[in-house]
Structure formats: C-alpha cells, structure tokens
Amino acid sequence: MDFLKVHGDRKLNGDISISGAKNSALPLISSTILAKNSVEISNVPNVVDIKTFLKLIKMLNGSYEFENNRAIINTSTINNTVANYDIVKTMRASILVLGPLLSRFGQCEVSLPGGCAIGQRPVDLHIKALLQMGAEIDIKGGYIKAIAPNGLTGTTIMFDKITVTGTENIITAATLAKGKTKIINAAKEPEVVQLCLELKNSGVEIEGIGTDELTIIGRDRELIEYKPIKVIPDRIEAGTYLCAGAITNSKITLKNVNSEHISSIISKLSQMNFKLDVLENEVTINPTNKILPTEIVTTEYPGFPTDMQAQFMALATQAEGTSIIEERLFENRFMHSSELNRLGADIHLKGNIATIYGKTELYGADVMATDLRASSALVLAGLIAKGKTNIHRIYHLDRGYENIEKKLNNIGAKIDRLRE
Ligand code: EPZ
C-alpha cells in the first residue's frame, strides 16, 4: 500500500487549480441513467470514487469513456439493475443509483451501503421517500430490493433530516415518475443545485432550485435528451488548499474556484485573522502575524461544512488560544484528533465537542488516515510539523483529491508517495 512522506516546516507560494467537484460529478453520473442519449460530462475529477462509479455503470451494462477529465456515458444498454455489495462496499455513494434505476426500470436491487468510519450513515430517509412514491421495498440479505411495476408516482416528501444524497436520489426518481413531486426540507448544497440546473437545462420541469423546497414535474418514464455538462469546482478541495496556505502561513492563489460556494470557509478564515482577496473564480489567502482561535459548528449548506471540520481542526492547533469545534452531522467524525495528538497537538473530546488548545509545536510521526477528509487534515499538519510525517492508508485520500501531492509540491511542499 502507498503512504505519503510529508517533509515539514515548509513555506508554500503560488497558484493551485481546483478540480471538478467529486460530490457533484457522482450524482450527475448517476443521473445519466435518466437519459436516452450519450452524455458528455467535462471537468470530472480523476479520483477513485469517480472511477468506481463509472465501473458501476459498466456493471449495469452501460458504457463509458473517461479521459482528460471528460466522461462520455451511455446508459441506453443497461439491462442489469443490481448494484452488488462488492462495489457498494467500496463506495457508499453507489446508493445514488437507487432512484434513477427504480424510476426508469421499475425494479432494482442495491446493496445496503455499510456504515463508514465517520458514522452509521443510514439510508432510511431515501427508502421512506421512495415508499411514499409507491415503491415496494424489501430489505433482505443486505440488499434493498425495490419494485415499482407501474412506475413511481409523484407526491409530497418531507425529509425529517436534510440529506444530500437523499435529496439527489428523490430528484432523479421524481424526474421519471408520474405527476408532481414536492420535496420539503431539501438539501441546498451546490452539488444539489447543479443536478437540478442540468436536468432543467435538458427539459425537466423543476422549481425552487437553490431553496429547501423543490417541485419536480415527472415525465412518466419519458427519458431525457441530456445536454453536455461541466462539473462545478470542488468547494471542499478549495477549502482544503486555503487551509494549506493558512497553516503554513503562506500566500496561495486558488484558480477555477467558485468563491460563492466557499463563503462560509472564507468567513471563518477571516475570523481567524487571515486576509483573503476574493474574486468570483479566484481566491488568494495571505500570511498573517497571528492566527486567532475559532468556534465552529458544522451544519448544512450554506453553513460551515462538516467536510471541512478535520482540516480546520489541524489549523486550530496553530491558533494562539482555545478553539471549539462542534460536529453536528456525523456521530464519529473526530478520529483525526487522536492522530493530530500523536503529532503533538492538544485536543480534547467530549461527545461531539472538540476543544483544541493552541498554539502547539507539531513533530513528524507515523499517522494513519481514517477517512477522506481526515487524511487531508494529516497532510496539512505534516506540512508544518518538524521533521517528516508518514501518512498511512492514503487510499482514503485518493478517493476524493486529484493529484494532491503534485498540486502541493508545485507550490513548495515536499511530499513523496512511497510504497510500504
Ligand atoms: C454527503 O453524504 C456527502 N457525500 C458527504 O461527503 C458529506 O459529508 C455529507 O453529504 C454531508 O454534507 C456525497 O455527496 C457523495 P447526508 P450523505 O445524507 O448524502 C443522516 C465526503 O467527504 N441521514 O446529507 O451520505 C446522516 O446519518 C463525503 O466527500 C439519515 O439519518 O450525507 C447524517 O447524520 C463524506 N438517514 C445526516 O443525515 C438517511 O437516510 C446528513 O447525511 C440519510 C442521512
């Protein structure tokens, strides 16, 4: 297995180009199941989760080409509607095929995605919503077996909790259903907005885009003629690199970013005494003479994203004072804290509250990645730790960051990818 050797005490300087958003590309790829034509999606990040999802499309007997961040996907040949455990266990976002497969083919079997390191990750809200749309669902042997022999029927769905992939699943299910579906308490993340905009651009009647109440007029299984798509920039990758600039107290400029999508991150860094120059598609972070401690509560968009919590915990170890982080979305998303403490941080946990006492000197050590965003937090800490930090189990990192060591080495980091 690969591991990263991160040489510490580095200053960075230069530009980083942000890739397309993994969490937007995944539902967009899944939504090609609704299309009659071959669909072109550009600015797709070349990361493991994307390659896994494309493999799933192929397992269903769809076809794809993927080169130079451009995917061409044809689902007209799909004749298998079973998303099996082997592929779902490697990527829980596979659950995103449930809605489109069921609404197009009237039946499908999708392996229940297991939990993951950050929490139980149930899909009960996805299932409850599809039952309300007329599906018959049996959960047996670790599989969700769903049928809707006469297709799905639009109705009003009220989500008890805001769920990103739950909202995306119901948007795609509603697209081919009969009649109108209203989703109340819908997720408003930029990736949900892009999915709605691309479907609307291809003729689907959707209202309320960007709000927590969506209305979709179903097409009664009439497939769409999908127009070409360009994936939005990855807001979490962008936030991660801003934190790389912040933690090394360097000047870094992000290119091809959507600054509106990272306004909560920009605001938090400003509160920590960083000065940022913000343009629509370019953001520069500048060095500061003192990093101030912060208080973070993770919440749904447009609030502070849970996917940035680990990165800010690493940064908070360098703040002069005590920072508090409250993780409200996932029940076990603090595992990076013990790894950061191995590097010399002083972080204490009490339930879903982490208290970070700063400023602490960090010293290189062997650490272990536990999930995608925790891995990036360890890279950030390694950049400023004295000596070398070896980060193991970086398959987590490769799921969601395109060429992370290359992008950082291009602006002054020294990160080697080695084999155990
Ligand atoms: C999406 O996961 C993202 N993944 C996650 O990013 C992100 O952390 C999460 O949204 C929150 O923003 C993708 O978009 C592929 P949720 P998702 O359903 O949709 C509970 C990353 O780092 N819930 O919005 O699975 C759930 O337990 C990944 O790229 C239910 O109880 O998250 C959680 O507490 C990690 N029942 C909360 O809702 C359900 O049926 C939010 O989960 C569904 C969710």
PDB file of N, CA and C in Angstrom, residues 272-331:
ATOM      1  N   MET A 272     -10.269  34.143  11.774  1.00  0.00           N
ATOM      2  CA  MET A 272      -9.008  33.649  12.385  1.00  0.00           C
ATOM      3  C   MET A 272      -7.854  34.566  12.039  1.00  0.00           C
ATOM      4  N   ASN A 273      -8.188  35.752  11.501  1.00  0.00           N
ATOM      5  CA  ASN A 273      -7.207  36.822  11.252  1.00  0.00           C
ATOM      6  C   ASN A 273      -6.413  36.656   9.956  1.00  0.00           C
ATOM      7  N   PHE A 274      -6.979  35.919   8.983  1.00  0.00           N
ATOM      8  CA  PHE A 274      -6.350  35.852   7.658  1.00  0.00           C
ATOM      9  C   PHE A 274      -7.031  36.861   6.741  1.00  0.00           C
ATOM     10  N   LYS A 275      -6.220  37.504   5.877  1.00  0.00           N
ATOM     11  CA  LYS A 275      -6.794  38.424   4.898  1.00  0.00           C
ATOM     12  C   LYS A 275      -6.873  37.692   3.559  1.00  0.00           C
ATOM     13  N   LEU A 276      -8.074  37.662   2.991  1.00  0.00           N
ATOM     14  CA  LEU A 276      -8.244  36.962   1.718  1.00  0.00           C
ATOM     15  C   LEU A 276      -8.693  37.947   0.644  1.00  0.00           C
ATOM     16  N   ASP A 277      -8.115  37.801  -0.569  1.00  0.00           N
ATOM     17  CA  ASP A 277      -8.561  38.587  -1.728  1.00  0.00           C
ATOM     18  C   ASP A 277      -9.509  37.690  -2.522  1.00  0.00           C
ATOM     19  N   VAL A 278     -10.775  38.113  -2.633  1.00  0.00           N
ATOM     20  CA  VAL A 278     -11.803  37.218  -3.191  1.00  0.00           C
ATOM     21  C   VAL A 278     -12.353  37.776  -4.503  1.00  0.00           C
ATOM     22  N   LEU A 279     -12.155  37.031  -5.586  1.00  0.00           N
ATOM     23  CA  LEU A 279     -12.794  37.323  -6.873  1.00  0.00           C
ATOM     24  C   LEU A 279     -13.755  36.178  -7.161  1.00  0.00           C
ATOM     25  N   GLU A 280     -14.554  36.295  -8.226  1.00  0.00           N
ATOM     26  CA  GLU A 280     -15.585  35.277  -8.476  1.00  0.00           C
ATOM     27  C   GLU A 280     -14.978  33.875  -8.639  1.00  0.00           C
ATOM     28  N   ASN A 281     -13.873  33.788  -9.409  1.00  0.00           N
ATOM     29  CA  ASN A 281     -13.296  32.458  -9.675  1.00  0.00           C
ATOM     30  C   ASN A 281     -11.848  32.325  -9.220  1.00  0.00           C
ATOM     31  N   GLU A 282     -11.454  33.232  -8.312  1.00  0.00           N
ATOM     32  CA  GLU A 282     -10.062  33.220  -7.842  1.00  0.00           C
ATOM     33  C   GLU A 282     -10.041  33.724  -6.404  1.00  0.00           C
ATOM     34  N   VAL A 283      -9.358  33.008  -5.534  1.00  0.00           N
ATOM     35  CA  VAL A 283      -9.267  33.447  -4.128  1.00  0.00           C
ATOM     36  C   VAL A 283      -7.808  33.332  -3.690  1.00  0.00           C
ATOM     37  N   THR A 284      -7.286  34.415  -3.081  1.00  0.00           N
ATOM     38  CA  THR A 284      -5.912  34.403  -2.568  1.00  0.00           C
ATOM     39  C   THR A 284      -5.945  34.523  -1.051  1.00  0.00           C
ATOM     40  N   ILE A 285      -5.184  33.647  -0.380  1.00  0.00           N
ATOM     41  CA  ILE A 285      -5.033  33.790   1.071  1.00  0.00           C
ATOM     42  C   ILE A 285      -3.633  34.337   1.337  1.00  0.00           C
ATOM     43  N   ASN A 286      -3.532  35.290   2.263  1.00  0.00           N
ATOM     44  CA  ASN A 286      -2.266  35.956   2.577  1.00  0.00           C
ATOM     45  C   ASN A 286      -1.798  35.578   3.987  1.00  0.00           C
ATOM     46  N   PRO A 287      -0.457  35.651   4.221  1.00  0.00           N
ATOM     47  CA  PRO A 287       0.055  35.324   5.563  1.00  0.00           C
ATOM     48  C   PRO A 287      -0.510  36.284   6.615  1.00  0.00           C
ATOM     49  N   THR A 288      -0.490  35.827   7.869  1.00  0.00           N
ATOM     50  CA  THR A 288      -0.953  36.679   8.972  1.00  0.00           C
ATOM     51  C   THR A 288       0.112  36.696  10.062  1.00  0.00           C
ATOM     52  N   ASN A 289       0.051  37.710  10.954  1.00  0.00           N
ATOM     53  CA  ASN A 289       1.067  37.735  12.016  1.00  0.00           C
ATOM     54  C   ASN A 289       0.614  36.940  13.241  1.00  0.00           C
ATOM     55  N   LYS A 290      -0.701  36.590  13.272  1.00  0.00           N
ATOM     56  CA  LYS A 290      -1.173  35.829  14.443  1.00  0.00           C
ATOM     57  C   LYS A 290      -2.465  35.114  14.063  1.00  0.00           C
ATOM     58  N   ILE A 291      -2.506  33.804  14.259  1.00  0.00           N
ATOM     59  CA  ILE A 291      -3.739  33.048  13.965  1.00  0.00           C
ATOM     60  C   ILE A 291      -4.607  33.065  15.223  1.00  0.00           C
ATOM     61  N   LEU A 292      -5.833  33.554  15.068  1.00  0.00           N
ATOM     62  CA  LEU A 292      -6.744  33.616  16.222  1.00  0.00           C
ATOM     63  C   LEU A 292      -7.529  32.303  16.351  1.00  0.00           C
ATOM     64  N   PRO A 293      -7.858  31.908  17.567  1.00  0.00           N
ATOM     65  CA  PRO A 293      -8.674  30.696  17.755  1.00  0.00           C
ATOM     66  C   PRO A 293     -10.080  30.913  17.212  1.00  0.00           C
ATOM     67  N   THR A 294     -10.845  29.820  17.077  1.00  0.00           N
ATOM     68  CA  THR A 294     -12.162  29.962  16.455  1.00  0.00           C
ATOM     69  C   THR A 294     -13.194  29.047  17.112  1.00  0.00           C
ATOM     70  N   GLU A 295     -14.459  29.287  16.807  1.00  0.00           N
ATOM     71  CA  GLU A 295     -15.539  28.393  17.238  1.00  0.00           C
ATOM     72  C   GLU A 295     -16.241  27.918  15.961  1.00  0.00           C
ATOM     73  N   ILE A 296     -16.395  26.631  15.812  1.00  0.00           N
ATOM     74  CA  ILE A 296     -17.011  26.088  14.586  1.00  0.00           C
ATOM     75  C   ILE A 296     -18.165  25.181  14.977  1.00  0.00           C
ATOM     76  N   VAL A 297     -19.292  25.347  14.287  1.00  0.00           N
ATOM     77  CA  VAL A 297     -20.401  24.395  14.389  1.00  0.00           C
ATOM     78  C   VAL A 297     -20.692  23.913  12.975  1.00  0.00           C
ATOM     79  N   THR A 298     -20.576  22.618  12.727  1.00  0.00           N
ATOM     80  CA  THR A 298     -20.823  22.150  11.355  1.00  0.00           C
ATOM     81  C   THR A 298     -22.328  22.072  11.127  1.00  0.00           C
ATOM     82  N   THR A 299     -22.733  22.495   9.941  1.00  0.00           N
ATOM     83  CA  THR A 299     -24.170  22.449   9.622  1.00  0.00           C
ATOM     84  C   THR A 299     -24.320  22.342   8.107  1.00  0.00           C
ATOM     85  N   GLU A 300     -25.565  22.202   7.658  1.00  0.00           N
ATOM     86  CA  GLU A 300     -25.787  22.042   6.226  1.00  0.00           C
ATOM     87  C   GLU A 300     -25.501  23.360   5.490  1.00  0.00           C
ATOM     88  N   TYR A 301     -25.290  23.270   4.182  1.00  0.00           N
ATOM     89  CA  TYR A 301     -25.034  24.446   3.343  1.00  0.00           C
ATOM     90  C   TYR A 301     -26.191  25.425   3.469  1.00  0.00           C
ATOM     91  N   PRO A 302     -25.906  26.720   3.543  1.00  0.00           N
ATOM     92  CA  PRO A 302     -24.623  27.417   3.344  1.00  0.00           C
ATOM     93  C   PRO A 302     -23.804  27.583   4.620  1.00  0.00           C
ATOM     94  N   GLY A 303     -24.096  26.802   5.660  1.00  0.00           N
ATOM     95  CA  GLY A 303     -23.311  26.896   6.896  1.00  0.00           C
ATOM     96  C   GLY A 303     -21.943  26.256   6.738  1.00  0.00           C
ATOM     97  N   PHE A 304     -21.224  26.109   7.851  1.00  0.00           N
ATOM     98  CA  PHE A 304     -19.852  25.589   7.793  1.00  0.00           C
ATOM     99  C   PHE A 304     -19.905  24.090   7.490  1.00  0.00           C
ATOM    100  N   PRO A 305     -19.238  23.633   6.431  1.00  0.00           N
ATOM    101  CA  PRO A 305     -19.389  22.231   6.011  1.00  0.00           C
ATOM    102  C   PRO A 305     -18.662  21.225   6.898  1.00  0.00           C
ATOM    103  N   THR A 306     -19.342  20.138   7.214  1.00  0.00           N
ATOM    104  CA  THR A 306     -18.717  19.069   8.002  1.00  0.00           C
ATOM    105  C   THR A 306     -17.469  18.535   7.292  1.00  0.00           C
ATOM    106  N   ASP A 307     -17.454  18.596   5.958  1.00  0.00           N
ATOM    107  CA  ASP A 307     -16.304  18.061   5.211  1.00  0.00           C
ATOM    108  C   ASP A 307     -15.065  18.934   5.358  1.00  0.00           C
ATOM    109  N   MET A 308     -15.199  20.082   6.054  1.00  0.00           N
ATOM    110  CA  MET A 308     -14.030  20.940   6.290  1.00  0.00           C
ATOM    111  C   MET A 308     -13.626  20.917   7.768  1.00  0.00           C
ATOM    112  N   GLN A 309     -14.332  20.138   8.557  1.00  0.00           N
ATOM    113  CA  GLN A 309     -14.110  20.164  10.019  1.00  0.00           C
ATOM    114  C   GLN A 309     -12.727  19.669  10.379  1.00  0.00           C
ATOM    115  N   ALA A 310     -12.286  18.555   9.759  1.00  0.00           N
ATOM    116  CA  ALA A 310     -10.965  17.991  10.109  1.00  0.00           C
ATOM    117  C   ALA A 310      -9.843  18.952   9.733  1.00  0.00           C
ATOM    118  N   GLN A 311      -9.953  19.581   8.569  1.00  0.00           N
ATOM    119  CA  GLN A 311      -8.918  20.493   8.110  1.00  0.00           C
ATOM    120  C   GLN A 311      -8.779  21.700   9.053  1.00  0.00           C
ATOM    121  N   PHE A 312      -9.919  22.196   9.538  1.00  0.00           N
ATOM    122  CA  PHE A 312      -9.858  23.335  10.466  1.00  0.00           C
ATOM    123  C   PHE A 312      -9.368  22.908  11.845  1.00  0.00           C
ATOM    124  N   MET A 313      -9.569  21.645  12.192  1.00  0.00           N
ATOM    125  CA  MET A 313      -9.021  21.180  13.475  1.00  0.00           C
ATOM    126  C   MET A 313      -7.503  21.207  13.399  1.00  0.00           C
ATOM    127  N   ALA A 314      -6.949  20.785  12.273  1.00  0.00           N
ATOM    128  CA  ALA A 314      -5.488  20.841  12.112  1.00  0.00           C
ATOM    129  C   ALA A 314      -5.021  22.290  12.198  1.00  0.00           C
ATOM    130  N   LEU A 315      -5.723  23.187  11.515  1.00  0.00           N
ATOM    131  CA  LEU A 315      -5.329  24.608  11.534  1.00  0.00           C
ATOM    132  C   LEU A 315      -5.420  25.179  12.953  1.00  0.00           C
ATOM    133  N   ALA A 316      -6.440  24.784  13.687  1.00  0.00           N
ATOM    134  CA  ALA A 316      -6.671  25.344  15.031  1.00  0.00           C
ATOM    135  C   ALA A 316      -5.533  25.003  15.996  1.00  0.00           C
ATOM    136  N   THR A 317      -4.753  23.945  15.681  1.00  0.00           N
ATOM    137  CA  THR A 317      -3.613  23.619  16.561  1.00  0.00           C
ATOM    138  C   THR A 317      -2.554  24.722  16.513  1.00  0.00           C
ATOM    139  N   GLN A 318      -2.626  25.554  15.469  1.00  0.00           N
ATOM    140  CA  GLN A 318      -1.640  26.645  15.316  1.00  0.00           C
ATOM    141  C   GLN A 318      -2.193  27.994  15.740  1.00  0.00           C
ATOM    142  N   ALA A 319      -3.455  28.007  16.194  1.00  0.00           N
ATOM    143  CA  ALA A 319      -4.041  29.272  16.664  1.00  0.00           C
ATOM    144  C   ALA A 319      -3.549  29.562  18.080  1.00  0.00           C
ATOM    145  N   GLU A 320      -3.451  30.873  18.391  1.00  0.00           N
ATOM    146  CA  GLU A 320      -2.971  31.222  19.742  1.00  0.00           C
ATOM    147  C   GLU A 320      -4.167  31.381  20.669  1.00  0.00           C
ATOM    148  N   GLY A 321      -4.559  30.240  21.257  1.00  0.00           N
ATOM    149  CA  GLY A 321      -5.730  30.244  22.135  1.00  0.00           C
ATOM    150  C   GLY A 321      -6.519  28.951  21.978  1.00  0.00           C
ATOM    151  N   THR A 322      -7.710  28.948  22.563  1.00  0.00           N
ATOM    152  CA  THR A 322      -8.512  27.718  22.588  1.00  0.00           C
ATOM    153  C   THR A 322      -9.644  27.787  21.568  1.00  0.00           C
ATOM    154  N   SER A 323      -9.700  26.775  20.698  1.00  0.00           N
ATOM    155  CA  SER A 323     -10.772  26.698  19.689  1.00  0.00           C
ATOM    156  C   SER A 323     -11.740  25.579  20.066  1.00  0.00           C
ATOM    157  N   ILE A 324     -12.992  25.763  19.634  1.00  0.00           N
ATOM    158  CA  ILE A 324     -14.031  24.764  19.927  1.00  0.00           C
ATOM    159  C   ILE A 324     -14.675  24.341  18.598  1.00  0.00           C
ATOM    160  N   ILE A 325     -14.799  23.031  18.391  1.00  0.00           N
ATOM    161  CA  ILE A 325     -15.483  22.539  17.187  1.00  0.00           C
ATOM    162  C   ILE A 325     -16.623  21.634  17.615  1.00  0.00           C
ATOM    163  N   GLU A 326     -17.824  21.944  17.147  1.00  0.00           N
ATOM    164  CA  GLU A 326     -18.986  21.087  17.415  1.00  0.00           C
ATOM    165  C   GLU A 326     -19.386  20.420  16.105  1.00  0.00           C
ATOM    166  N   GLU A 327     -19.357  19.069  16.094  1.00  0.00           N
ATOM    167  CA  GLU A 327     -19.703  18.308  14.877  1.00  0.00           C
ATOM    168  C   GLU A 327     -21.153  17.849  15.006  1.00  0.00           C
ATOM    169  N   ARG A 328     -22.027  18.433  14.179  1.00  0.00           N
ATOM    170  CA  ARG A 328     -23.453  18.167  14.351  1.00  0.00           C
ATOM    171  C   ARG A 328     -24.004  17.152  13.359  1.00  0.00           C
ATOM    172  N   LEU A 329     -23.263  16.823  12.290  1.00  0.00           N
ATOM    173  CA  LEU A 329     -23.835  15.942  11.273  1.00  0.00           C
ATOM    174  C   LEU A 329     -23.529  14.474  11.452  1.00  0.00           C
ATOM    175  N   PHE A 330     -22.289  14.178  11.879  1.00  0.00           N
ATOM    176  CA  PHE A 330     -21.904  12.766  11.995  1.00  0.00           C
ATOM    177  C   PHE A 330     -21.469  12.442  13.414  1.00  0.00           C
ATOM    178  N   GLU A 331     -21.772  11.215  13.815  1.00  0.00           N
ATOM    179  CA  GLU A 331     -21.570  10.863  15.229  1.00  0.00           C
ATOM    180  C   GLU A 331     -20.138  10.440  15.552  1.00  0.00           C
TER     181      GLU A 331
END
